[in-house]
Amino acid sequence: ANSGQRNTANRSRQTTVQNSLLSLHSSPTTAAMCASRLLHLRLAQWLCISCLLIVQDAHSFSPSHVPLWWLKQRLPHLSVRSTSEYMDVLRPNSASRLPDQAPTPPPIKVPGPLTKEASEHWLASRGEGDAPESRIPPSWLLSRSEWHLLFNKYHNSMRAEGWGFEHLTARERSLLPDNLQRERSDKAAEASAVNVDFFTQLIEHIPTEDQLYSNLNRRKEDEAEPWSAAAYSPPAPVVDIFHPPGIKLDKQHYATFGSICLHLFRDWSEEAADVRNEVYGPIVEQVKRRFPITGNGPPPRVLVPGAALSRLAFELMMAGYDVECNEYSALFVNVVDFLFNVCTEPMSIFPLAHLFADNRHLATQYTKLQVPARMPLAEARAAGRRMRLSAGDFVELYKSSGPAHRKFDCVVTCFFIDTGDHVLDYVETIDDVLEEGGEWINLGPLAYDGSVRLKLSWEELQAVWEGLGYRFDSVTQMYSAYYLQPGVKLSTEQFDSVFSTAVKPRSH
């Protein structure tokens, strides 16, 4: 009976749509009324469902029913040249098939936003967990479901890229040696298994949604599945993370699992030590030279905006400086929390497995390594070091009226000054937080995004600083790679960056 009612309703909707289309020519007023009716009937949804049905039941339709451009746009990983070939691939009994999809986690009931009081209480009681409210997660913490969706995109992208290797044609099999076919297949399978295991370890400390959001107000002694801040984080975290209410923390910025892999490779693997020495080494040496630690009085205060996975901030912290870093990407903030506050032993990962292009050798793509090569949690605790990380937009946090605003002796920017919507916002904010006589140490290019309003040259940018009274003690050009040393892949991202030191004037 329900099926009959649905069929009758569908026929009624189709008739209404046809009648509405026929009446469009009568008058502009009628056209507007019809447009409203069509929107009310969700014509767009109806058309989309029709297209999906055509593809799903392709064996019962003529190929001409499906435009080639439509199929190419939605199925880019299928390398075929005509609608007929697409139809052959999509038929249920075809030997060809679409790549397997990773399982999507079940939907969860998402709670409303945290109140300011609840967020502050969680931060204040982190590591104790005595009060029921301390079980409320911090606003920067990604849920397991968010992590699963992120990893599924990465996994599905790799399967789509490698789909051709899994479904070689007879001609391709005859030309590609059997041993190379087997080697690629074995390495791809190993990389997939290792990266899944790495992902599992990355999120296993995060409570489930049921633990986080069920019955927060019931008494502690009645809890069946308690979870507290103490269960989530060490009693004395190496990195204190704070995210003030109302400050934007971007979940789209560097929001791919592939970007995590590449930054882990660059910042925390032994294999990328040469790249770090080229980029971070000169900055750390310059800070030490300009702000030597004498042991008399508190250590110099250093701010590191755009810290990514915080390796540069870690090096400065271990050198004895009072370090505060800032990161805009929610994803990177969560990985930093794991590396500094949770991780106790190195983990295996294939960080380049998703990069199918420009590989000199198969082993280049399937490089297995251990991260982190240095254990920040163990080293920082042994040395008695801690640092602070502000999560959110740098300008909103550190402007003169911002919740994180305070004075620093030195601001270090590494591949950062060109990342904002307006470079002058960064200039003013850095100037606001620097003490008189403080210094801005910068290394990086000016590879502005297309949406940036003013793409200043270095000459113009230096003139802006000098207009504020800053004195540039050094400006040099420094060649550096970004992720990989030249020669590892057939093409490598490299920069001829500006390395500069500017001193803020003292008032007289």
Coordinates of C-alpha atoms in Angstrom, one line a residue:
A1 CA 0.0 0.0 0.0
N2 CA 2.8 2.4 0.9
S3 CA 4.5 1.6 -2.4
G4 CA 1.3 2.4 -4.3
Q5 CA 0.9 5.7 -2.5
R6 CA 4.5 6.6 -3.3
N7 CA 4.0 5.8 -7.0
T8 CA 0.8 7.8 -7.1
A9 CA 2.6 10.7 -5.4
N10 CA 5.5 10.5 -7.9
R11 CA 3.1 10.6 -10.9
S12 CA 1.3 13.5 -9.4
R13 CA 4.6 15.4 -9.0
Q14 CA 5.7 14.7 -12.5
T15 CA 2.4 15.9 -13.9
T16 CA 2.6 19.0 -11.9
V17 CA 6.1 19.7 -13.2
Q18 CA 5.1 19.1 -16.8
N19 CA 2.1 21.5 -16.4
S20 CA 4.3 24.1 -14.8
L21 CA 6.8 23.9 -17.6
L22 CA 4.1 24.3 -20.2
S23 CA 2.8 27.4 -18.6
L24 CA 6.1 29.2 -18.4
H25 CA 5.5 31.0 -21.8
S26 CA 2.2 32.6 -20.7
S27 CA 3.5 35.6 -18.8
P28 CA 6.5 36.7 -16.6
T29 CA 4.2 36.5 -13.5
T30 CA 3.2 33.0 -14.3
A31 CA 6.9 32.1 -14.9
A32 CA 7.8 33.4 -11.4
M33 CA 4.9 31.5 -9.8
C34 CA 6.0 28.3 -11.6
A35 CA 9.6 28.8 -10.5
S36 CA 8.4 29.0 -6.9
R37 CA 6.4 25.9 -7.3
L38 CA 9.3 24.0 -8.9
L39 CA 11.5 25.0 -6.0
H40 CA 8.9 23.9 -3.6
L41 CA 8.7 20.5 -5.2
R42 CA 12.5 20.2 -5.0
L43 CA 13.0 19.8 -8.8
A44 CA 16.8 19.9 -8.4
Q45 CA 16.7 16.9 -6.0
W46 CA 14.4 15.1 -8.4
L47 CA 16.7 15.7 -11.4
C48 CA 19.8 14.5 -9.4
I49 CA 18.0 11.3 -8.3
S50 CA 17.0 10.7 -11.9
C51 CA 20.6 11.0 -13.1
L52 CA 21.8 8.7 -10.3
L53 CA 19.2 6.1 -11.3
I54 CA 20.4 6.3 -14.9
V55 CA 23.9 5.5 -13.9
Q56 CA 22.9 2.8 -11.4
D57 CA 20.7 1.0 -13.9
A58 CA 22.8 1.7 -16.9
H59 CA 22.2 -1.7 -18.4
S60 CA 18.5 -0.8 -19.0
F61 CA 19.2 2.5 -20.8
S62 CA 20.7 3.5 -24.0
P63 CA 24.2 5.1 -23.5
S64 CA 22.9 8.3 -25.1
H65 CA 20.8 9.0 -22.0
V66 CA 23.9 9.9 -20.0
P67 CA 26.1 12.8 -21.3
L68 CA 29.8 12.0 -21.4
W69 CA 30.7 15.3 -19.7
W70 CA 28.5 14.4 -16.7
L71 CA 30.3 11.0 -16.3
K72 CA 33.8 12.4 -16.7
Q73 CA 33.1 15.0 -14.1
R74 CA 31.8 12.5 -11.5
L75 CA 34.0 9.6 -12.3
P76 CA 37.4 11.1 -13.2
H77 CA 39.4 8.1 -12.2
L78 CA 37.9 5.9 -15.0
S79 CA 40.1 6.5 -18.1
V80 CA 37.7 5.8 -20.9
R81 CA 36.9 7.8 -23.9
S82 CA 33.2 7.4 -24.7
T83 CA 29.8 7.0 -23.1
S84 CA 29.6 3.4 -24.3
E85 CA 32.8 2.6 -22.4
Y86 CA 31.5 4.2 -19.3
M87 CA 28.3 2.2 -19.6
D88 CA 30.3 -1.0 -20.0
V89 CA 32.3 -0.3 -16.8
L90 CA 29.2 0.5 -14.8
R91 CA 27.1 -2.5 -15.8
P92 CA 26.6 -4.9 -12.8
N93 CA 28.2 -7.9 -14.6
S94 CA 31.2 -6.0 -16.0
A95 CA 34.7 -7.3 -15.2
S96 CA 35.7 -3.7 -14.5
R97 CA 34.4 -2.1 -11.3
L98 CA 34.7 1.0 -9.2
P99 CA 37.3 1.1 -6.5
D100 CA 36.2 -0.2 -3.1
Q101 CA 35.1 2.5 -0.7
A102 CA 36.3 2.7 2.9
P103 CA 33.5 2.3 5.4
T104 CA 31.9 5.5 6.5
P105 CA 31.4 5.8 10.3
P106 CA 27.8 5.8 11.5
P107 CA 26.3 9.3 12.1
I108 CA 26.4 10.6 15.6
K109 CA 24.2 13.0 17.5
V110 CA 26.3 16.2 17.7
P111 CA 25.8 18.3 20.8
G112 CA 25.5 22.1 20.8
P113 CA 28.5 24.4 21.2
L114 CA 30.3 24.5 24.5
T115 CA 29.6 27.5 26.7
K116 CA 32.4 29.8 27.7
E117 CA 32.0 28.7 31.3
A118 CA 32.2 25.0 30.5
S119 CA 35.2 25.4 28.2
E120 CA 37.1 27.4 30.9
H121 CA 36.2 24.9 33.5
W122 CA 37.6 22.0 31.4
L123 CA 40.8 23.9 30.9
A124 CA 41.1 24.8 34.6
S125 CA 40.5 21.2 35.7
R126 CA 42.5 19.5 33.0
G127 CA 44.4 16.6 34.5
E128 CA 42.0 16.4 37.5
G129 CA 38.7 15.2 36.3
D130 CA 36.9 15.3 39.6
A131 CA 34.0 17.4 38.6
P132 CA 31.4 16.0 36.1
E133 CA 31.9 19.1 33.9
S134 CA 35.6 18.2 33.4
R135 CA 34.4 15.5 31.1
I136 CA 33.4 18.1 28.5
P137 CA 36.0 18.1 25.7
P138 CA 37.9 21.3 24.8
S139 CA 36.6 23.2 21.8
W140 CA 39.7 22.4 19.7
L141 CA 39.4 18.6 20.1
L142 CA 38.3 16.7 16.9
S143 CA 35.9 13.9 17.5
R144 CA 36.6 10.3 16.4
S145 CA 33.9 10.7 13.7
E146 CA 35.7 13.7 12.3
W147 CA 39.0 11.9 12.2
H148 CA 37.3 8.9 10.5
L149 CA 35.8 11.0 7.8
L150 CA 39.2 12.7 7.2
F151 CA 41.0 9.3 6.9
N152 CA 38.3 7.9 4.7
K153 CA 38.9 10.7 2.2
Y154 CA 42.6 10.0 2.2
H155 CA 42.0 6.2 1.8
N156 CA 39.5 6.6 -1.0
S157 CA 41.7 9.1 -2.8
M158 CA 44.6 6.6 -2.8
R159 CA 42.4 3.8 -4.0
A160 CA 41.2 5.9 -6.8
E161 CA 44.7 6.9 -7.8
G162 CA 45.9 3.3 -7.7
W163 CA 42.7 1.8 -9.3
G164 CA 44.5 1.5 -12.7
F165 CA 47.2 -0.7 -11.2
E166 CA 44.6 -3.0 -9.6
H167 CA 42.8 -3.4 -13.0
L168 CA 45.5 -3.7 -15.6
T169 CA 44.4 -4.4 -19.2
A170 CA 45.9 -7.3 -21.1
R171 CA 48.2 -4.9 -23.0
E172 CA 49.3 -3.3 -19.8
R173 CA 50.0 -6.7 -18.2
S174 CA 52.1 -7.8 -21.2
L175 CA 54.3 -4.6 -21.1
L176 CA 54.7 -4.2 -17.3
P177 CA 57.0 -7.0 -15.9
D178 CA 55.3 -9.4 -13.5
N179 CA 57.8 -8.7 -10.7
L180 CA 57.1 -5.0 -10.7
Q181 CA 53.4 -5.7 -10.7
R182 CA 53.8 -7.9 -7.6
E183 CA 56.2 -5.4 -5.9
R184 CA 53.8 -2.5 -6.3
S185 CA 50.8 -4.6 -5.2
D186 CA 52.7 -5.8 -2.1
K187 CA 54.0 -2.4 -1.1
A188 CA 50.6 -0.7 -1.6
A189 CA 49.0 -3.3 0.6
E190 CA 51.7 -2.9 3.3
A191 CA 51.5 0.9 3.2
S192 CA 47.7 0.7 3.6
A193 CA 47.9 -1.6 6.6
V194 CA 50.6 0.4 8.3
N195 CA 48.9 3.7 7.8
V196 CA 45.6 2.3 9.1
D197 CA 47.5 1.2 12.2
F198 CA 49.1 4.6 12.6
F199 CA 45.7 6.3 12.3
T200 CA 44.3 3.9 14.9
Q201 CA 47.1 4.9 17.4
L202 CA 46.6 8.6 16.6
I203 CA 43.0 8.6 17.8
E204 CA 42.8 5.8 20.4
H205 CA 43.3 8.3 23.2
I206 CA 40.2 10.3 22.1
P207 CA 37.0 9.3 24.0
T208 CA 34.1 8.0 22.0
E209 CA 31.1 10.3 21.5
D210 CA 29.1 8.2 24.0
Q211 CA 31.7 8.7 26.7
L212 CA 31.9 12.4 26.0
Y213 CA 28.3 13.4 25.8
S214 CA 26.2 11.0 27.8
N215 CA 24.7 12.1 31.1
L216 CA 27.3 14.8 31.9
N217 CA 25.4 15.9 35.0
R218 CA 24.9 12.6 36.8
R219 CA 26.8 11.9 39.9
K220 CA 30.3 10.5 39.5
E221 CA 29.7 7.4 41.7
D222 CA 26.8 6.4 39.4
E223 CA 28.7 6.5 36.2
A224 CA 29.0 3.3 34.3
E225 CA 31.5 4.5 31.7
P226 CA 33.4 7.4 33.3
W227 CA 35.8 9.5 31.3
S228 CA 37.7 12.4 32.7
A229 CA 40.3 14.8 31.7
A230 CA 42.9 12.7 33.5
A231 CA 42.1 9.8 31.3
Y232 CA 42.6 11.9 28.2
S233 CA 45.7 13.9 29.0
P234 CA 48.8 13.6 31.3
P235 CA 48.5 15.4 34.6
A236 CA 51.1 17.9 33.5
P237 CA 50.9 18.3 29.7
V238 CA 54.1 19.5 27.9
V239 CA 52.0 21.8 25.7
D240 CA 49.1 23.7 27.3
I241 CA 46.6 24.3 24.5
F242 CA 44.0 27.1 24.8
H243 CA 41.3 28.2 22.4
P244 CA 39.3 31.2 23.7
P245 CA 35.6 31.2 22.9
G246 CA 34.7 33.1 19.7
I247 CA 38.1 32.8 18.1
K248 CA 38.0 31.0 14.7
L249 CA 39.8 27.7 14.4
D250 CA 39.8 26.5 10.8
K251 CA 38.9 22.9 10.1
Q252 CA 39.5 23.4 6.3
H253 CA 43.1 24.7 6.6
Y254 CA 45.5 21.9 5.8
A255 CA 42.6 19.6 6.5
T256 CA 43.8 16.4 4.8
F257 CA 45.4 13.3 6.2
G258 CA 48.0 13.6 3.5
S259 CA 49.1 17.0 4.8
I260 CA 49.6 15.4 8.3
C261 CA 51.8 12.7 6.7
L262 CA 54.0 15.3 4.8
H263 CA 54.4 17.5 7.9
L264 CA 55.2 14.5 10.1
F265 CA 57.8 13.5 7.5
R266 CA 59.4 16.9 7.4
D267 CA 59.2 17.9 11.1
W268 CA 59.5 14.6 13.0
S269 CA 61.4 12.0 10.9
E270 CA 65.1 11.3 10.9
E271 CA 65.0 11.1 7.0
A272 CA 64.2 14.9 6.7
A273 CA 66.9 16.1 9.1
D274 CA 68.7 17.9 6.3
V275 CA 65.6 19.9 5.4
R276 CA 65.1 20.9 9.0
N277 CA 68.7 21.9 9.4
E278 CA 68.4 24.1 6.3
V279 CA 65.2 25.8 7.5
Y280 CA 65.0 25.7 11.3
G281 CA 68.7 25.6 12.0
P282 CA 69.6 29.2 11.0
I283 CA 66.5 30.5 12.9
V284 CA 67.5 28.8 16.2
E285 CA 71.1 29.9 15.9
Q286 CA 70.0 33.5 15.2
V287 CA 67.7 33.5 18.3
K288 CA 70.5 32.1 20.4
R289 CA 72.9 34.8 19.1
R290 CA 70.5 37.7 19.6
F291 CA 69.0 36.5 22.9
P292 CA 71.6 34.5 24.8
I293 CA 70.3 32.7 27.9
T294 CA 72.5 33.8 30.8
G295 CA 70.7 32.2 33.7
N296 CA 70.1 35.6 35.3
G297 CA 66.4 36.3 35.4
P298 CA 63.6 34.7 33.4
P299 CA 64.4 33.3 29.9
P300 CA 63.5 35.5 26.8
R301 CA 59.9 35.1 25.6
V302 CA 59.5 33.9 22.0
L303 CA 56.3 33.7 20.0
V304 CA 56.1 31.3 17.0
P305 CA 53.0 32.0 14.8
G306 CA 52.0 29.4 12.2
A307 CA 53.8 26.6 14.2
A308 CA 52.3 23.7 12.2
L309 CA 53.5 20.6 14.1
S310 CA 55.6 22.7 16.4
R311 CA 59.1 21.3 15.6
L312 CA 60.7 24.8 15.5
A313 CA 58.9 25.7 18.8
F314 CA 60.2 22.5 20.3
E315 CA 63.8 23.3 19.4
L316 CA 63.5 26.7 20.9
M317 CA 61.8 25.3 24.0
M318 CA 64.5 22.7 24.5
A319 CA 67.1 25.5 24.1
G320 CA 65.7 27.1 27.2
Y321 CA 63.4 29.8 25.9
D322 CA 59.9 30.7 27.2
V323 CA 58.0 29.6 24.1
E324 CA 54.4 30.3 23.0
C325 CA 53.3 29.1 19.6
N326 CA 50.1 29.6 17.6
E327 CA 48.3 27.5 15.0
Y328 CA 45.2 28.1 12.9
S329 CA 44.6 24.6 11.7
A330 CA 42.4 22.5 14.0
L331 CA 44.0 19.3 12.5
F332 CA 47.5 20.4 13.4
V333 CA 46.5 21.5 16.9
N334 CA 45.2 18.0 17.5
V335 CA 48.3 16.3 16.1
V336 CA 50.5 18.5 18.3
D337 CA 48.5 17.5 21.3
F338 CA 49.1 13.9 20.5
L339 CA 52.8 14.2 19.8
F340 CA 53.6 16.3 22.9
N341 CA 51.0 15.1 25.5
V342 CA 50.2 11.5 24.5
C343 CA 52.7 9.8 22.3
T344 CA 55.3 7.6 24.2
E345 CA 57.0 5.6 21.4
P346 CA 57.7 6.0 17.7
M347 CA 55.2 4.7 15.2
S348 CA 55.6 3.4 11.6
I349 CA 54.1 5.3 8.7
F350 CA 54.3 5.5 4.9
P351 CA 54.1 9.3 4.6
L352 CA 54.5 9.5 0.8
A353 CA 52.2 6.7 -0.2
H354 CA 49.6 9.1 -1.6
L355 CA 52.0 10.8 -3.9
F356 CA 51.9 8.9 -7.2
A357 CA 53.6 11.5 -9.4
D358 CA 57.3 12.3 -9.9
N359 CA 58.7 9.2 -8.2
R360 CA 62.2 8.2 -9.3
H361 CA 61.8 4.8 -7.7
L362 CA 58.9 2.8 -6.4
A363 CA 60.7 2.8 -3.0
T364 CA 60.4 6.6 -3.0
Q365 CA 56.6 6.5 -2.9
Y366 CA 56.6 3.6 -0.4
T367 CA 59.1 4.9 2.1
K368 CA 58.5 3.4 5.6
L369 CA 59.9 5.3 8.5
Q370 CA 59.4 6.0 12.2
V371 CA 57.8 9.1 13.7
P372 CA 58.6 10.9 15.9
A373 CA 62.3 10.3 15.7
R374 CA 62.7 12.4 18.8
M375 CA 60.1 12.0 21.6
P376 CA 59.0 15.5 22.6
L377 CA 56.9 14.3 25.6
A378 CA 59.8 12.3 27.2
E379 CA 62.5 14.9 26.4
A380 CA 60.5 17.9 27.6
R381 CA 59.6 16.1 30.9
A382 CA 63.2 15.1 31.5
A383 CA 64.4 18.6 31.0
G384 CA 61.5 20.2 32.9
R385 CA 60.3 22.2 29.8
R386 CA 56.8 23.3 28.9
M387 CA 55.2 25.6 26.3
R388 CA 51.9 27.1 25.4
L389 CA 49.9 26.8 22.2
S390 CA 47.1 29.2 21.2
A391 CA 44.6 27.7 18.8
G392 CA 43.0 30.0 16.3
D393 CA 43.5 33.0 14.1
F394 CA 46.7 34.8 14.9
V395 CA 45.4 38.4 14.3
E396 CA 42.3 37.8 16.3
L397 CA 44.2 36.3 19.2
Y398 CA 47.2 38.7 19.4
K399 CA 45.9 42.1 18.4
S400 CA 45.9 44.7 21.1
S401 CA 42.4 43.8 22.2
G402 CA 42.8 40.0 21.7
P403 CA 42.5 37.4 24.4
A404 CA 46.1 36.1 23.9
H405 CA 47.8 39.6 23.6
R406 CA 50.9 40.0 25.7
K407 CA 54.5 41.2 25.1
F408 CA 57.3 39.1 23.7
D409 CA 61.1 39.7 23.3
C410 CA 61.2 37.9 19.9
V411 CA 58.6 36.9 17.2
V412 CA 59.8 34.1 14.9
T413 CA 58.0 33.6 11.6
C414 CA 58.9 30.7 9.4
F415 CA 57.1 30.3 6.1
F416 CA 54.3 32.3 7.6
I417 CA 54.3 36.0 6.7
D418 CA 52.6 35.4 3.3
T419 CA 49.8 33.1 4.6
G420 CA 47.2 35.7 5.8
D421 CA 44.4 37.5 4.0
H422 CA 46.2 40.8 4.4
V423 CA 50.0 40.9 5.1
L424 CA 49.6 44.3 6.8
D425 CA 47.4 42.7 9.5
Y426 CA 50.4 40.5 10.4
V427 CA 52.7 43.5 10.4
E428 CA 50.6 45.4 12.8
T429 CA 49.9 42.4 15.1
I430 CA 53.6 41.5 15.3
D431 CA 54.4 45.1 16.1
D432 CA 51.7 45.1 18.8
V433 CA 53.2 42.1 20.7
L434 CA 56.9 43.0 20.4
E435 CA 58.6 44.7 23.4
E436 CA 60.6 47.9 22.6
G437 CA 64.0 46.6 21.5
G438 CA 62.4 43.3 20.6
E439 CA 63.2 41.5 17.3
W440 CA 61.3 40.0 14.4
I441 CA 63.2 37.1 12.9
N442 CA 61.7 35.9 9.6
L443 CA 62.5 33.2 7.0
G444 CA 60.3 32.4 4.1
P445 CA 59.0 33.3 0.6
L446 CA 56.2 35.6 -0.4
A447 CA 54.1 33.0 -2.1
Y448 CA 50.8 34.8 -1.6
D449 CA 47.4 33.1 -2.1
G450 CA 45.3 34.3 -4.9
S451 CA 42.8 36.0 -2.6
V452 CA 45.3 38.2 -0.9
R453 CA 44.5 41.9 -1.3
L454 CA 48.0 43.4 -1.4
K455 CA 50.8 41.1 -2.8
L456 CA 53.7 43.3 -1.6
S457 CA 57.2 42.7 -2.9
W458 CA 59.9 42.2 -0.3
E459 CA 61.2 45.8 -1.0
E460 CA 57.7 47.2 -0.3
L461 CA 57.2 45.0 2.8
Q462 CA 60.6 46.1 4.2
A463 CA 59.7 49.7 3.6
V464 CA 56.5 49.2 5.7
W465 CA 58.5 47.9 8.6
E466 CA 61.1 50.7 8.3
G467 CA 58.2 53.2 8.2
L468 CA 57.3 51.9 11.7
G469 CA 60.8 52.6 12.9
Y470 CA 62.3 49.1 12.6
R471 CA 66.0 48.7 11.8
F472 CA 66.9 45.7 9.7
D473 CA 70.2 44.3 11.0
S474 CA 70.4 41.6 8.3
V475 CA 68.6 40.6 5.1
T476 CA 69.9 37.7 3.2
Q477 CA 68.6 35.2 0.6
M478 CA 68.5 31.6 1.6
Y479 CA 67.9 28.6 -0.6
S480 CA 65.8 25.8 1.0
A481 CA 63.6 22.8 0.2
Y482 CA 60.2 22.5 1.9
Y483 CA 59.5 18.8 2.4
L484 CA 62.2 16.8 0.5
Q485 CA 65.8 17.3 -0.4
P486 CA 66.5 17.7 -4.2
G487 CA 67.1 14.4 -5.9
V488 CA 64.6 12.3 -3.9
K489 CA 61.8 12.9 -6.4
L490 CA 61.8 14.1 -10.0
S491 CA 60.5 17.5 -8.9
T492 CA 60.8 19.1 -5.5
E493 CA 59.2 22.2 -3.9
Q494 CA 62.1 24.6 -3.3
F495 CA 62.4 28.3 -2.4
D496 CA 64.9 31.1 -2.5
S497 CA 63.6 32.7 0.8
V498 CA 64.4 35.9 2.6
F499 CA 66.1 35.5 5.9
S500 CA 65.9 38.7 7.9
T501 CA 66.2 40.2 11.4
A502 CA 64.5 43.5 12.3
V503 CA 64.7 45.4 15.6
K504 CA 61.8 47.4 17.1
P505 CA 62.8 50.9 18.1
R506 CA 62.9 52.0 21.7
S507 CA 61.0 55.2 22.7
H508 CA 63.1 58.0 24.2

